[in-house]
Structure formats: structure tokens, C-alpha cells
Short mmCIF file of C-alpha atoms in Angstrom, two decimals:
data_model
loop_
_atom_site.label_atom_id
_atom_site.label_comp_id
_atom_site.label_asym_id
_atom_site.label_seq_id
_atom_site.Cartn_x
_atom_site.Cartn_y
_atom_site.Cartn_z
CA MET A 1 62.46 -17.67 -12.12
CA ILE A 2 59.51 -16.70 -14.32
CA LYS A 3 59.42 -20.21 -15.76
CA GLN A 4 58.97 -21.72 -12.29
CA ILE A 5 56.20 -19.28 -11.43
CA LEU A 6 54.36 -20.02 -14.69
CA HIS A 7 54.79 -23.75 -14.17
CA LYS A 8 53.39 -23.63 -10.63
CA SER A 9 50.47 -21.37 -11.57
CA PHE A 10 49.56 -23.56 -14.56
CA SER A 11 49.70 -26.66 -12.36
CA MET A 12 47.41 -25.04 -9.80
CA LEU A 13 45.00 -23.98 -12.55
CA LEU A 14 44.78 -27.53 -13.89
CA ALA A 15 44.29 -28.94 -10.37
CA PHE A 16 41.38 -26.54 -9.74
CA LEU A 17 39.93 -27.39 -13.15
CA VAL A 18 39.89 -31.10 -12.27
CA LEU A 19 38.46 -30.34 -8.83
CA PHE A 20 35.62 -28.14 -10.07
CA SER A 21 34.75 -30.42 -12.97
CA THR A 22 34.16 -33.32 -10.57
CA VAL A 23 32.16 -31.45 -7.89
CA SER A 24 28.37 -31.79 -7.94
CA PHE A 25 26.11 -29.23 -6.28
CA THR A 26 22.48 -28.13 -6.06
CA ILE A 27 20.86 -24.76 -6.46
CA GLU A 28 17.58 -24.49 -4.60
CA LYS A 29 15.12 -21.62 -5.14
CA HIS A 30 12.02 -20.92 -3.03
CA PHE A 31 9.16 -19.00 -4.64
CA CYS A 32 6.20 -17.55 -2.81
CA GLY A 33 3.67 -17.03 -5.56
CA ASP A 34 5.74 -15.51 -8.37
CA VAL A 35 8.21 -13.79 -6.04
CA LEU A 36 11.64 -15.31 -5.48
CA VAL A 37 12.21 -15.46 -1.72
CA ASP A 38 15.54 -17.27 -1.33
CA VAL A 39 18.30 -18.90 -3.37
CA ALA A 40 20.73 -21.32 -1.76
CA ILE A 41 23.69 -23.31 -3.04
CA PHE A 42 24.71 -26.57 -1.28
CA VAL A 43 22.03 -26.08 1.46
CA GLU A 44 18.24 -25.86 1.70
CA ALA A 45 16.59 -22.55 0.83
CA GLU A 46 14.83 -20.75 3.66
CA LYS A 47 11.05 -21.04 3.61
CA CYS A 48 8.74 -18.07 3.95
CA GLU A 49 6.12 -17.56 6.66
CA MET A 50 3.37 -18.43 4.21
CA GLU A 51 4.62 -22.04 4.14
CA ALA A 52 3.34 -22.70 7.69
CA PHE A 53 0.02 -21.01 6.88
CA GLU A 54 -0.39 -23.10 3.71
CA ILE A 55 0.03 -26.35 5.63
CA GLN A 56 -2.89 -25.41 7.93
CA GLN A 57 -5.13 -24.16 5.11
CA LYS A 58 -4.01 -26.89 2.64
CA MET A 59 -3.31 -24.27 -0.05
CA THR A 60 -0.26 -24.24 -2.24
CA CYS A 61 1.09 -20.93 -3.44
CA CYS A 62 4.73 -21.64 -2.51
CA LYS A 63 6.95 -23.84 -4.58
CA ASP A 64 10.54 -25.03 -4.48
CA GLU A 65 12.69 -25.32 -7.57
CA ILE A 66 15.76 -27.54 -7.30
CA LYS A 67 18.46 -27.62 -9.96
CA VAL A 68 21.13 -30.31 -9.63
CA ILE A 69 24.40 -29.68 -11.47
CA LYS A 70 26.24 -32.96 -11.74
CA GLY A 71 29.96 -33.09 -12.07
CA GLN A 72 32.00 -35.75 -13.72
CA ASP A 73 31.77 -38.99 -11.76
CA GLN A 74 34.45 -40.89 -13.66
CA LEU A 75 37.86 -39.74 -14.76
CA ASN A 76 39.25 -41.73 -17.65
CA VAL A 77 42.95 -42.43 -17.50
CA SER A 78 44.33 -43.62 -20.80
CA SER A 79 47.70 -45.20 -21.37
CA PHE A 80 50.17 -45.27 -24.22
CA ASP A 81 48.85 -48.69 -25.32
CA ASP A 82 45.35 -47.28 -25.88
CA LEU A 83 46.59 -45.08 -28.74
CA GLU A 84 46.60 -46.16 -32.36
CA PHE A 85 49.89 -47.27 -33.89
CA GLU A 86 50.32 -44.05 -35.95
CA HIS A 87 49.81 -41.91 -32.86
CA GLN A 88 52.24 -44.04 -30.85
CA GLN A 89 54.83 -43.72 -33.61
CA PHE A 90 54.38 -39.94 -33.83
CA LEU A 91 54.57 -39.50 -30.06
CA ALA A 92 57.68 -41.67 -29.74
CA SER A 93 59.49 -39.84 -32.55
CA PHE A 94 58.49 -36.46 -31.12
CA VAL A 95 59.81 -37.34 -27.65
CA TYR A 96 63.04 -38.76 -29.11
CA SER A 97 63.71 -35.67 -31.25
CA PHE A 98 62.77 -33.27 -28.46
CA THR A 99 65.10 -34.89 -25.91
CA ASN A 100 67.99 -34.81 -28.40
CA LEU A 101 67.64 -31.04 -28.73
CA PHE A 102 69.08 -30.49 -25.28
CA LYS A 103 72.44 -32.24 -25.29
CA THR A 104 74.82 -31.16 -22.60
CA LEU A 105 78.14 -29.65 -23.53
CA LYS A 106 81.41 -31.25 -22.54
CA LYS A 107 82.81 -29.92 -19.32
CA GLU A 108 85.61 -27.52 -20.16
CA ILE A 109 88.93 -28.00 -18.42
CA VAL A 110 90.32 -24.78 -16.97
CA PRO A 111 94.04 -25.37 -16.32
CA HIS A 112 94.58 -22.26 -14.21
CA LYS A 113 91.47 -22.39 -12.01
CA ASP A 114 93.46 -23.29 -8.87
CA TYR A 115 96.25 -20.80 -9.63
CA ALA A 116 96.26 -17.59 -7.63
CA PRO A 117 97.95 -14.59 -9.26
CA PRO A 118 100.81 -12.91 -7.41
CA ILE A 119 99.98 -10.05 -5.06
CA LEU A 120 101.02 -6.71 -6.55
CA VAL A 121 102.87 -4.57 -4.06
CA SER A 122 103.35 -1.60 -6.34
CA ASP A 123 102.68 -0.76 -9.95
CA ILE A 124 106.06 -0.88 -11.72
CA GLN A 125 104.93 1.18 -14.73
CA VAL A 126 103.90 4.07 -12.51
CA LEU A 127 107.16 3.88 -10.51
CA ASN A 128 109.34 4.10 -13.64
CA ASP A 129 106.99 6.47 -15.50
CA THR A 130 107.02 4.28 -18.60
CA PHE A 131 103.77 4.00 -20.51
CA LEU A 132 103.07 2.55 -23.91
CA ILE A 133 101.21 4.99 -26.06
#
């Protein structure tokens, strides 16, 4: 029971690790002067009211800072043939010895498994009052 739960949780953890290592996203920050106005992930940061005023006056006190965090864009899948000969030999011997650890036992024959014991109507020892001490 606990082994199945650990196996499923570990599998989910590895799946999320692969997912989050391949996702790319941006963090956008909007500054008005030296004051941080907005921070946004995946979307554009909201602009302040000074942005519209700056366009008319042709002044620039607002600035946007964009940080792009790139994920992995290629996943390398290697095969057994890509390994060196020593590593192949070690891996093959390890798998062979590990699988031989778990040999199944011979199925035991139970000769009386289909035999039903007789139904006891009364206990004879109690009727005759004979007990072994």
C-alpha cells in the first residue's frame, strides 16, 4: 500500500519537474521613476497614469524591465547504445543479478485443501468426562 503511494507520488514529482523545466515565462516590471508600480508574470505589466502624460510631453521617467526565463527547449533521449562498453556491461550485469534475486517459489501442493472436516455434533470428551492432564 505505502509502496504504491510512494511510487505514484514520485512519478508525479518527476512529471512536474519535466514540465516546469521546459516552460518558459517572462517577468515584466514597470517603474515610474524609481518606484516599482507593477510586476506581472506571463502578461504585460499595467502602466501608470504618467505614461500617457509622458507621451504628450515627450519625457521619459517611466521604464519597463523585462526578464525572460527560458526553459529547456530540447529534451535529450539517450539509448542503451549511446553508453560506453564498460557502462553497458555494468548495467547488463546489474539488471541480470537484480532480476535473479526475486525467484518465485514452487507452488506447494496441499493434499487436503478440498477435504472438509466432519461436523461435530457433540464433544465426546466432555460427555464422558475424560480429560488428559
